[in-house]
Short mmCIF file of C-alpha atoms in Angstrom, two decimals:
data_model
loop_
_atom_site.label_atom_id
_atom_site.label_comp_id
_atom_site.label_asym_id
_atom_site.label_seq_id
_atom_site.Cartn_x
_atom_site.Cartn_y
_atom_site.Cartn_z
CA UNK A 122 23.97 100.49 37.52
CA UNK A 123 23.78 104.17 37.50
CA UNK A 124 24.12 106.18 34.17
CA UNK A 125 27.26 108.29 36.04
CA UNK A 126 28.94 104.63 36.70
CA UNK A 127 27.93 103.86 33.07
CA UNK A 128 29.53 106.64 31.40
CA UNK A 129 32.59 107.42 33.99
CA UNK A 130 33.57 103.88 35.37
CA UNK A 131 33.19 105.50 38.92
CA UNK A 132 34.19 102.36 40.84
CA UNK A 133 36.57 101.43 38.11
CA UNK A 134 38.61 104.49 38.68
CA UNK A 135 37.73 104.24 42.78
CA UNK A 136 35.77 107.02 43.02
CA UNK A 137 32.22 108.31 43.67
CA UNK A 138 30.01 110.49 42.70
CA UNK A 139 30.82 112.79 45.89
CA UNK A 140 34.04 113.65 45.59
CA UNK A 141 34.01 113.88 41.62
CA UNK A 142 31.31 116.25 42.19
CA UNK A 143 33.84 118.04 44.94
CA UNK A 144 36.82 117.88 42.38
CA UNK A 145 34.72 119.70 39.89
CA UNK A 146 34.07 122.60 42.01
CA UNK A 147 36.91 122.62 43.33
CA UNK A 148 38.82 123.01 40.12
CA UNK A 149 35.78 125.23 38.19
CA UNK A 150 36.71 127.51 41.12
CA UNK A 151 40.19 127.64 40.67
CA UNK A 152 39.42 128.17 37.40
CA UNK A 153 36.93 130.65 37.03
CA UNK A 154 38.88 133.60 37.21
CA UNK A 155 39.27 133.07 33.37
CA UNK A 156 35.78 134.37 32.66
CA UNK A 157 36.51 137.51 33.67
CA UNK A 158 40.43 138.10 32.38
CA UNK A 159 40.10 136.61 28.71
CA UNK A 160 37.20 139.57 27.93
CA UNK A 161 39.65 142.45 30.02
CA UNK A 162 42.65 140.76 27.77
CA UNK A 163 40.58 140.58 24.28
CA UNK A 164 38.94 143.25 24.42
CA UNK A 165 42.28 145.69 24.94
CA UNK A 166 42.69 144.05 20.94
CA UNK A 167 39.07 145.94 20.55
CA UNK A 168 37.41 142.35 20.55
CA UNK A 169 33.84 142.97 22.46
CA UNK A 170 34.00 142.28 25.84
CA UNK A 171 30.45 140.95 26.66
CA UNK A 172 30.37 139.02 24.01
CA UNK A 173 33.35 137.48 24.90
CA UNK A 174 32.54 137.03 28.58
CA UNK A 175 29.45 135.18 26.81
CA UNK A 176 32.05 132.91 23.88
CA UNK A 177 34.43 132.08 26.89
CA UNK A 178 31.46 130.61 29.05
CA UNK A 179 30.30 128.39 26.08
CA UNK A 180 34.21 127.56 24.85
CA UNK A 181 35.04 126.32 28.33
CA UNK A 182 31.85 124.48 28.87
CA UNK A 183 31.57 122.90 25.48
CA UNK A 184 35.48 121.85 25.69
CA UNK A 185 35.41 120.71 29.04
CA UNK A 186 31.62 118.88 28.07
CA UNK A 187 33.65 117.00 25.29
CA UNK A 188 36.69 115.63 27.45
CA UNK A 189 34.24 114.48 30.01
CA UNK A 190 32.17 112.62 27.68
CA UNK A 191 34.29 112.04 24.89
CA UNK A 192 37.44 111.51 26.94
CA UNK A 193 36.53 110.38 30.04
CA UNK A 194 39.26 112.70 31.76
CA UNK A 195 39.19 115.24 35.02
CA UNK A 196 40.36 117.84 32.96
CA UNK A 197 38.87 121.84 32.55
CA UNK A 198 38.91 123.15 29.09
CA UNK A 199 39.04 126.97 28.73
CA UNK A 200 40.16 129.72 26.42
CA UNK A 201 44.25 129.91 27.86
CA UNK A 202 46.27 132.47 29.42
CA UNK A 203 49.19 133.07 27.36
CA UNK A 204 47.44 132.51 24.41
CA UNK A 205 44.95 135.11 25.29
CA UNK A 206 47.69 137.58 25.94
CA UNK A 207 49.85 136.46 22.48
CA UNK A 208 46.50 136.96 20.63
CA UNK A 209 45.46 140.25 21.67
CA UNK A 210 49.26 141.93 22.14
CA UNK A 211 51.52 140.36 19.55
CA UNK A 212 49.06 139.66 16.85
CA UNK A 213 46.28 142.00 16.89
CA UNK A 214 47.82 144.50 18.52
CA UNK A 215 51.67 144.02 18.00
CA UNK A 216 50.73 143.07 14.45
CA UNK A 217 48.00 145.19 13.35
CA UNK A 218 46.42 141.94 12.28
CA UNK A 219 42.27 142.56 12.66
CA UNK A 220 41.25 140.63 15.39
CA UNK A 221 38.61 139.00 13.29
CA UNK A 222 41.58 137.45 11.03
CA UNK A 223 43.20 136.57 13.98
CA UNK A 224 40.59 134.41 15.22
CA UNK A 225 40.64 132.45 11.61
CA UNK A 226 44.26 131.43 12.22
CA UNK A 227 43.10 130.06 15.57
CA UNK A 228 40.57 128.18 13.98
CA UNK A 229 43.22 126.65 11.19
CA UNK A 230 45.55 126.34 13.99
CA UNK A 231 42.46 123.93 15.59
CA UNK A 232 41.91 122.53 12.37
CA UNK A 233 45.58 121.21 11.98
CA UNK A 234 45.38 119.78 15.10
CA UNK A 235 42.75 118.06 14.58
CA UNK A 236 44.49 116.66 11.79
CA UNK A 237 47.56 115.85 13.32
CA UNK A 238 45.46 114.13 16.42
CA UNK A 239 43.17 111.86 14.26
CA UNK A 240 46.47 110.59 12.14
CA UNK A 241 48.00 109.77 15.83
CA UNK A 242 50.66 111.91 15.79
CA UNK A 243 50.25 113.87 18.81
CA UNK A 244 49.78 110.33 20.75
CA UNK A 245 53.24 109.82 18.68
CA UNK A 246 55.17 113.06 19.90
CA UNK A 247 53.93 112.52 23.88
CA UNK A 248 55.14 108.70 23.76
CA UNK A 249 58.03 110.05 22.50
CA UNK A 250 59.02 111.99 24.95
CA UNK A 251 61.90 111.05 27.60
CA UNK A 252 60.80 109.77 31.26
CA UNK A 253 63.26 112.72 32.41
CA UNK A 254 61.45 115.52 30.53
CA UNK A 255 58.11 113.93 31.17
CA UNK A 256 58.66 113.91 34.57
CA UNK A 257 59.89 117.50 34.53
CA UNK A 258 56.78 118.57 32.76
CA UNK A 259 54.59 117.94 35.83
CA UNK A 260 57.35 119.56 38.30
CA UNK A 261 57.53 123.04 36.10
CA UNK A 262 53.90 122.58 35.90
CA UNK A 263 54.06 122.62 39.78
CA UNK A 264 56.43 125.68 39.61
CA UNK A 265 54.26 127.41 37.37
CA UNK A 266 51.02 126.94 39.35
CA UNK A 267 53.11 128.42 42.25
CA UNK A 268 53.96 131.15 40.74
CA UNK A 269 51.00 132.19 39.42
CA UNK A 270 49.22 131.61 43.23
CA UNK A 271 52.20 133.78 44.87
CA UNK A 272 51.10 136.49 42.46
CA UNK A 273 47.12 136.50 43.02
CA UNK A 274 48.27 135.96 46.58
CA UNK A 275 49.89 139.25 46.16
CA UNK A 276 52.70 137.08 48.35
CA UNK A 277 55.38 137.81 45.12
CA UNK A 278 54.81 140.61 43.24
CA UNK A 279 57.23 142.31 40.13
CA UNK A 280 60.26 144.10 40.50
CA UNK A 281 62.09 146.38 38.10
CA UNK A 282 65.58 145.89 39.82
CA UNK A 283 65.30 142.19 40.54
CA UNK A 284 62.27 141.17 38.41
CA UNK A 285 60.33 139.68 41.32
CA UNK A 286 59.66 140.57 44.97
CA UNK A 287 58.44 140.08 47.95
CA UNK A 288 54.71 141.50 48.37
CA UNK A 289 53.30 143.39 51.08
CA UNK A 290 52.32 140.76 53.38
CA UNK A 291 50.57 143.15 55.81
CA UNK A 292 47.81 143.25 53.62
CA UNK A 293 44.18 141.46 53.78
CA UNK A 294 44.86 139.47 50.57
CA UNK A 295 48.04 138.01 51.31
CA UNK A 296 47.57 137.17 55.30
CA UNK A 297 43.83 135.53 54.07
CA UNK A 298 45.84 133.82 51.06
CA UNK A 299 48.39 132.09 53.93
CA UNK A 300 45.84 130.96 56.16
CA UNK A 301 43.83 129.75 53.43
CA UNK A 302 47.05 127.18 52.49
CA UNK A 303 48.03 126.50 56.55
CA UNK A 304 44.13 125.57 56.49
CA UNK A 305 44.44 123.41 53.10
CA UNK A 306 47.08 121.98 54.37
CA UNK A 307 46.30 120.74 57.54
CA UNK A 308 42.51 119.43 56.99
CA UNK A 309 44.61 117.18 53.78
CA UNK A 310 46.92 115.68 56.61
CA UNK A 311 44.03 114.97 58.80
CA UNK A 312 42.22 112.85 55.68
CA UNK A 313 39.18 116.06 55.73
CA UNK A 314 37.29 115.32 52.34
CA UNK A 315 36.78 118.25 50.29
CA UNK A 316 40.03 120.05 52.22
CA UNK A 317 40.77 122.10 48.79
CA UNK A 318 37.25 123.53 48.60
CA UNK A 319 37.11 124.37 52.58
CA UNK A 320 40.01 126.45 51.91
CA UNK A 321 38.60 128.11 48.92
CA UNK A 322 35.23 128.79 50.65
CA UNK A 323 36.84 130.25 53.54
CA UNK A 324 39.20 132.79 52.29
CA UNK A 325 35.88 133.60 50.37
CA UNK A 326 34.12 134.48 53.42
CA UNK A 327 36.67 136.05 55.29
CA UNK A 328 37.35 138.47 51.98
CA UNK A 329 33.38 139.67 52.52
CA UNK A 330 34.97 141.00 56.40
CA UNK A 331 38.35 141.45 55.94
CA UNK A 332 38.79 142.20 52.36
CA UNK A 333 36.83 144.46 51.33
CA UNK A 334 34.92 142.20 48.76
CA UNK A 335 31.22 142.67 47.91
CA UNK A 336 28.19 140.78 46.95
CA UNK A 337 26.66 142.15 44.00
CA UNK A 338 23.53 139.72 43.75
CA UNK A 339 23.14 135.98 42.25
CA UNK A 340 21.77 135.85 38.80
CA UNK A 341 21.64 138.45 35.77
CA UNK A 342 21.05 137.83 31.73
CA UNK A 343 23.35 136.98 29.77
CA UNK A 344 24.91 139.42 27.42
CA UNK A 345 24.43 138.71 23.11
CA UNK A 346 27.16 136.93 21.47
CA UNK A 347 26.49 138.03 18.65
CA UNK A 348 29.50 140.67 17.58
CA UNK A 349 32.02 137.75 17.90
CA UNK A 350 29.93 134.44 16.93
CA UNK A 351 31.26 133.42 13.55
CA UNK A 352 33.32 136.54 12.99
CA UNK A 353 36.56 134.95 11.96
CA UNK A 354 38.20 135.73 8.73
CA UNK A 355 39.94 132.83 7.30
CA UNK A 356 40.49 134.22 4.24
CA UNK A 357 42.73 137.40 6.15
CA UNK A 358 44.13 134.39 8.11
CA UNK A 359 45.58 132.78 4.65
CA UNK A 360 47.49 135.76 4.01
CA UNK A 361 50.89 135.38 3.03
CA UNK A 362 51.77 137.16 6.47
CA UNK A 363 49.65 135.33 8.82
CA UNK A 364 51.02 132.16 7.83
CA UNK A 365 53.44 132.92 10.68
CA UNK A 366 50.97 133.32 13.22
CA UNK A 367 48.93 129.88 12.65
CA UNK A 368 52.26 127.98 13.05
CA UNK A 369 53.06 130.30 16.41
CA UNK A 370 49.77 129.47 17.21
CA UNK A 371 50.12 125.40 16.59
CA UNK A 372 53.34 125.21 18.36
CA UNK A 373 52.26 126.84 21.24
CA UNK A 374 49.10 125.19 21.61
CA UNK A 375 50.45 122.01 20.75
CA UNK A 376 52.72 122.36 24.10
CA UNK A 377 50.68 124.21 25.98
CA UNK A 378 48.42 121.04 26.00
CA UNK A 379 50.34 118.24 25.56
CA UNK A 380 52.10 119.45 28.54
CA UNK A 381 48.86 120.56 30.85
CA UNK A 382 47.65 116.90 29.93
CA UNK A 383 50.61 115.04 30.76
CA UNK A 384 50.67 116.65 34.35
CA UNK A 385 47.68 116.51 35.04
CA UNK A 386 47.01 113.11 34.24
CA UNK A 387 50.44 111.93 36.12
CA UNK A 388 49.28 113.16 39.24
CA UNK A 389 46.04 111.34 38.91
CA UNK A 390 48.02 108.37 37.79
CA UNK A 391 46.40 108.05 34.45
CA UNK A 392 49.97 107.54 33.00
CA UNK A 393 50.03 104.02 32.49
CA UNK A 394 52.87 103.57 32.19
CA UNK A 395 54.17 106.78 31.16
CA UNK A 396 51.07 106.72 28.78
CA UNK A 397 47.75 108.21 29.05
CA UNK A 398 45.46 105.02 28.05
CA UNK A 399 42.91 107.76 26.58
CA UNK A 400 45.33 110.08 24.72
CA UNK A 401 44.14 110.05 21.73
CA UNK A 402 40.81 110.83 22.70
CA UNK A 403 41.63 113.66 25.01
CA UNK A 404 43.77 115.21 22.33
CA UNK A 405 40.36 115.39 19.64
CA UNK A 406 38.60 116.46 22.49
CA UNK A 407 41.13 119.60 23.03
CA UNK A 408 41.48 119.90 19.02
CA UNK A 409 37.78 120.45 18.80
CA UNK A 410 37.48 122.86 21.25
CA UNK A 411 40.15 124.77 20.16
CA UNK A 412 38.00 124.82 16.74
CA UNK A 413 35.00 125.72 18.92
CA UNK A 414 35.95 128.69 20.73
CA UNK A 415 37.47 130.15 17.12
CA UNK A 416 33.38 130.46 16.41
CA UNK A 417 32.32 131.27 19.31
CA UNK A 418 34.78 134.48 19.14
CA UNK A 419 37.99 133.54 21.64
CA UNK A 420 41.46 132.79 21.38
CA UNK A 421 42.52 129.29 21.52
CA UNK A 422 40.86 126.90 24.54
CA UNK A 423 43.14 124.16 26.15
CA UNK A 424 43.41 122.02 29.07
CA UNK A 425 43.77 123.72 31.97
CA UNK A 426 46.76 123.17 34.82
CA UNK A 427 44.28 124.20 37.13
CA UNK A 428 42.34 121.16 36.53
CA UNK A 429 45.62 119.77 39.26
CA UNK A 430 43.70 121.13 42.19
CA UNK A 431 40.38 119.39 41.47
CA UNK A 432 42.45 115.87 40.95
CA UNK A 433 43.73 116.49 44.11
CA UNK A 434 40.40 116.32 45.55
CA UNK A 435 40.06 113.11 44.49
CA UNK A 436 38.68 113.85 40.57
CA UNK A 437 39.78 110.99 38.56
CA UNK A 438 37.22 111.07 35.59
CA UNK A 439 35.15 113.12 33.61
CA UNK A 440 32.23 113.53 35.80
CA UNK A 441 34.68 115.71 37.43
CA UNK A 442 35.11 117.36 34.11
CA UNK A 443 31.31 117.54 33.51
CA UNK A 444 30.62 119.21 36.81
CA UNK A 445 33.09 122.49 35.60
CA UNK A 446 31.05 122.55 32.17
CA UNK A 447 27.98 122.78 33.79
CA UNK A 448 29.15 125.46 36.37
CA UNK A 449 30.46 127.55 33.43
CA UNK A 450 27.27 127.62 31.44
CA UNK A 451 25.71 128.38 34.99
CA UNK A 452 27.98 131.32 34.97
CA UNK A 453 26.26 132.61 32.19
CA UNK A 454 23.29 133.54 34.14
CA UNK A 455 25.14 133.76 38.04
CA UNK A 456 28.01 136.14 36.66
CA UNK A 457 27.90 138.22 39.96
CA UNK A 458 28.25 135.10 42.20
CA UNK A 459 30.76 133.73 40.50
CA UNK A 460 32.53 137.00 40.72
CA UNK A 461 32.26 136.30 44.66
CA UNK A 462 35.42 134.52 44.80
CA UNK A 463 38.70 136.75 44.92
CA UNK A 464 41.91 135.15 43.00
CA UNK A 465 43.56 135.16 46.74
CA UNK A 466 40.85 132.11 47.70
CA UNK A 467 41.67 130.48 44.83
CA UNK A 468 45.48 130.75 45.33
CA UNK A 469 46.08 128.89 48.37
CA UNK A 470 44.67 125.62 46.57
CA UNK A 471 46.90 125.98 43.80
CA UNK A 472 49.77 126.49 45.89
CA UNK A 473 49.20 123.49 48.00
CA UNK A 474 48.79 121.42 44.36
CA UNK A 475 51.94 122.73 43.48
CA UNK A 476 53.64 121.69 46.16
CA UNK A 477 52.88 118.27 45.82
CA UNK A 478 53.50 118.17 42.24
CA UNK A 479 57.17 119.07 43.28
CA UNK A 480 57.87 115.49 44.78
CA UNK A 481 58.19 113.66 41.33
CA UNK A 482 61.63 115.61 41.26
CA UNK A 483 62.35 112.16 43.15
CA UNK A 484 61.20 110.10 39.93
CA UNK A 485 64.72 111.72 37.77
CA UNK A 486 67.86 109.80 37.23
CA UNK A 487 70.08 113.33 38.67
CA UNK A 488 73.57 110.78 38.34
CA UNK A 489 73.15 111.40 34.73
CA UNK A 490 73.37 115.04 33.50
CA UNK A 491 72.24 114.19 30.17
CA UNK A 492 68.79 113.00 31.68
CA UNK A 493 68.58 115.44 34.94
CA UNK A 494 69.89 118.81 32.85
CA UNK A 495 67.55 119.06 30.45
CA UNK A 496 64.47 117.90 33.04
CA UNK A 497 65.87 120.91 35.54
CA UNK A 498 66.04 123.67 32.13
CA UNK A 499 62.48 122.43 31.38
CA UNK A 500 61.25 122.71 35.34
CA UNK A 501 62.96 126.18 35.87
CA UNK A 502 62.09 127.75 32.15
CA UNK A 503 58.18 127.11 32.68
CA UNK A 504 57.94 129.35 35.29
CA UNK A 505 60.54 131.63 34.49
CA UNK A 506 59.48 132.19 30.69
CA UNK A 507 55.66 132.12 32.11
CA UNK A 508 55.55 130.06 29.16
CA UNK A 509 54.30 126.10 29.36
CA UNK A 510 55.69 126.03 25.78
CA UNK A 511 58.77 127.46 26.14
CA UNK A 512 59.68 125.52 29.08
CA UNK A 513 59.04 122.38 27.03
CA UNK A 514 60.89 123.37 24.02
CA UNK A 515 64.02 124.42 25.93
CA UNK A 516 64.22 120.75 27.58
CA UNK A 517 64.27 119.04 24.25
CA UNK A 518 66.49 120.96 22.19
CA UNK A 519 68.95 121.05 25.39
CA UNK A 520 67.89 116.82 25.77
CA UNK A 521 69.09 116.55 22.09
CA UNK A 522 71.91 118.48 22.23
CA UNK A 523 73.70 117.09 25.48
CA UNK A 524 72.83 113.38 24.10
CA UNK A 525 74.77 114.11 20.69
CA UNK A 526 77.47 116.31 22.41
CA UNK A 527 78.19 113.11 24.79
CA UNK A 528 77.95 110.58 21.91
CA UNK A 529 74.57 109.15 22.90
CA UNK A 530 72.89 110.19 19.94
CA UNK A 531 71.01 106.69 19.53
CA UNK A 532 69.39 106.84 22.59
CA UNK A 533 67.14 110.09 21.21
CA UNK A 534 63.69 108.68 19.58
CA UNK A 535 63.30 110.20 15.89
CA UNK A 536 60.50 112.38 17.41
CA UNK A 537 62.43 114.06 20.04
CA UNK A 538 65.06 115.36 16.91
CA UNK A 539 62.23 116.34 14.69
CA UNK A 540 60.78 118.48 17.50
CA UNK A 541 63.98 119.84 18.51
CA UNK A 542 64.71 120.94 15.25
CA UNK A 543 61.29 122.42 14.62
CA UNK A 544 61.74 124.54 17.94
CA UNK A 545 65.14 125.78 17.13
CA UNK A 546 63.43 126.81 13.62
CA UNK A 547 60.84 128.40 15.10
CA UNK A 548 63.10 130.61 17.85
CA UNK A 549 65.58 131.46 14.74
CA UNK A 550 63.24 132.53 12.19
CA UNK A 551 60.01 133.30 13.00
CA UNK A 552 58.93 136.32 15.72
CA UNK A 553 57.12 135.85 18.56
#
């Protein structure tokens, strides 16, 4: 027995080295766009951006390292977008909080999950949660994946009359972008292994002729980490007006991740049955890395929804996983190459995952508006809000309020009210 069927349960899982290899590429690629937007977004909050280039390689491998080994899931770990942006605009610079204190409430915020995961409770609050609004966690997920591919595809584009737009589709990106998916699409429907990376690897190429994309060499040092490696302030984070910003921070994360995992791990059928077997696990292995990256010097890691595209390649445990944490520690030294591959190569994959992600719209009970209401808010408000968290939190205070409206209060679980309540708190009292 090999050590990979040892410590993945390859055949187990029917899978093979191969294509979890493939998946891992496949979603480090879709992925790796992070390494170079969470130092652009910190560092506008005056955080240094080389050494946060450097803390958001180690975050994401480290995190991703730990759910493979750890957790045994397909699942990329990396500092999150949203989170990046809420750091750096609303607290640091919104705020005038010092980014240094900042990064202490992410690390509390990290520190209470890993609390809250070790006691069970985050297993708790995702068992708790309705088949309907479960279910409409992996379609918004879908929507939201779509939306954000439309957007590097420079296929939708903002709007200040009617908030989004049509792009320019005359342009290089876009047209390489839409034959990138037609390619996707049809190598999938003729069973072509590896059909997600083909597409990725071909837009890539065509960008070097048709997009005006350059190769700026393989390998190059890495830069210190040192201004941002165990910079945090917890004592600033403590402050009486920072207390705000660690339970922001919590809630948020909390969502953001419980709601990447549960989609992700429904379309590669690790819901069994409407349970990930794992949970538990793959919650402490998000809680650490959360704690991790607060070191290191970036704003709070999380499973990614990218990690979608990789499980549609076939991914289905955490060799898949291990294969993106090695490929981000590589980037610390291959930086340029990794650069190679535009966000309009990348965007045709996760349009095609999101697309398939759409059909468990079939799996809701739409007779009932109590059940199919509150799963279409949650669907419609993740992409609309750009905001995982806020999608999520608008489906259960709506599930909670249609089922004691209509007199069907005893069919809510205890947890669904207690996080209902603690959302409506939260958008009543407390900014951000």
């Amino acid at each position: 027995m090999s050590i990979a069927e040892k410590l993945f349960k390859l055949k187990e899982a029917g899978s093979d080295v191969r294509t979890e290899t493939v998946a891992g590429i496949t979603t480090f690629l879709t992925m790796a766009y992070i390494i170079f937007v969470n130092p652009s977004i910190l560092g506008d909050a005056g955080v240094p951006k080389e050494a946060v280039f450097v803390a958001t390689c180690l975050a994401a491998a480290l995190g991703t390292a730990i759910m493979a080994l750890y957790a045994n899931y397909p699942i990329g770990m990396a500092p999150g977008m949203g989170l990046n942006a809420y750091f750096a605009y609303a607290v640091v610079l919104g705020m005038g909080v010092p980014w240094q204190s900042a990064l202490g409430a992410v690390f509390i915020s990290g520190c209470l999950f890993v609390i809250v995961s070790l006691l069970g409770l985050r297993g708790l609050i995702i068992n708790g949660i309705p088949h309907a609004l479960r279910t409409a966690i992996t379609v918004g997920l879908g929507l939201f994946l779509a939306l954000i591919a439309l957007k590097s595809a420079g296929i939708v584009t903002a709007n200040p009359a009617t908030m989004v737009a049509a792009g320019d589709l005359h342009k290089p990106p876009a047209l390489m972008a839409i034959f990138g998916f037609m390619l996707i699409v049809a190598l999938d429907k003729l069973k072509v292994r590896g059909a997600i990376l083909i597409g990725i690897v071909a837009v890539t190429l065509l960008s070097f002729v048709f997009g005006g994309n350059t190769f700026h060499g393989v390998f190059s040092a890495p830069p210190s980490l040192d201004p941002t490696l165990l910079k945090l302030d917890i004592k600033g984070a403590l402050s009486v007006g920072i207390i705000n910003v660690v339970l922001v921070f919590f809630l948020v994360e909390l969502f953001d991740a419980t709601g990447t995992l549960m989609g992700v791990a429904n379309r590669a059928g690790l819901l069994v049955p409407g349970k990930m077997e794992r949970m538990n696990k793959a919650l402490l292995a998000d809680s650490a890395a959360i704690v991790a990256g607060s070191l290191l010097g970036t704003s709070s890691t999380t499973a990614y929804v990218e990690s979608a595209s990789g499980v549609q390649a076939g991914g289905r445990t955490g060799l898949t996983a291990l294969v993106v944490a090695v490929l981000f520690l590589a980037c610390l030294f291959i930086a340029p190459l990794a650069g190679a591959v535009p966000a309009y190569a990348t965007a045709p994959a996760l349009l095609f995952v999101a697309c398939l992600m759409l059909r468990d719209l079939a799996d809701i009970d739409w007779s009932d508006t109590t059940e199919s209401v509150p799963a279409g808010i949650t669907a419609m408000m993740i992409p609309f809000t750009y905001s995982i968290a806020h999608g999520i939190a608008f489906g259960f205070i709506t599930y909670a309020v249609l089922k004691l409206l209509t007199g069907r209060a005893r069919e809510v679980k205890p947890i669904v009210w207690i996080i209902a309540a603690v959302f409506t708190f939260k958008y009543a009292y407390l900014p951000g």
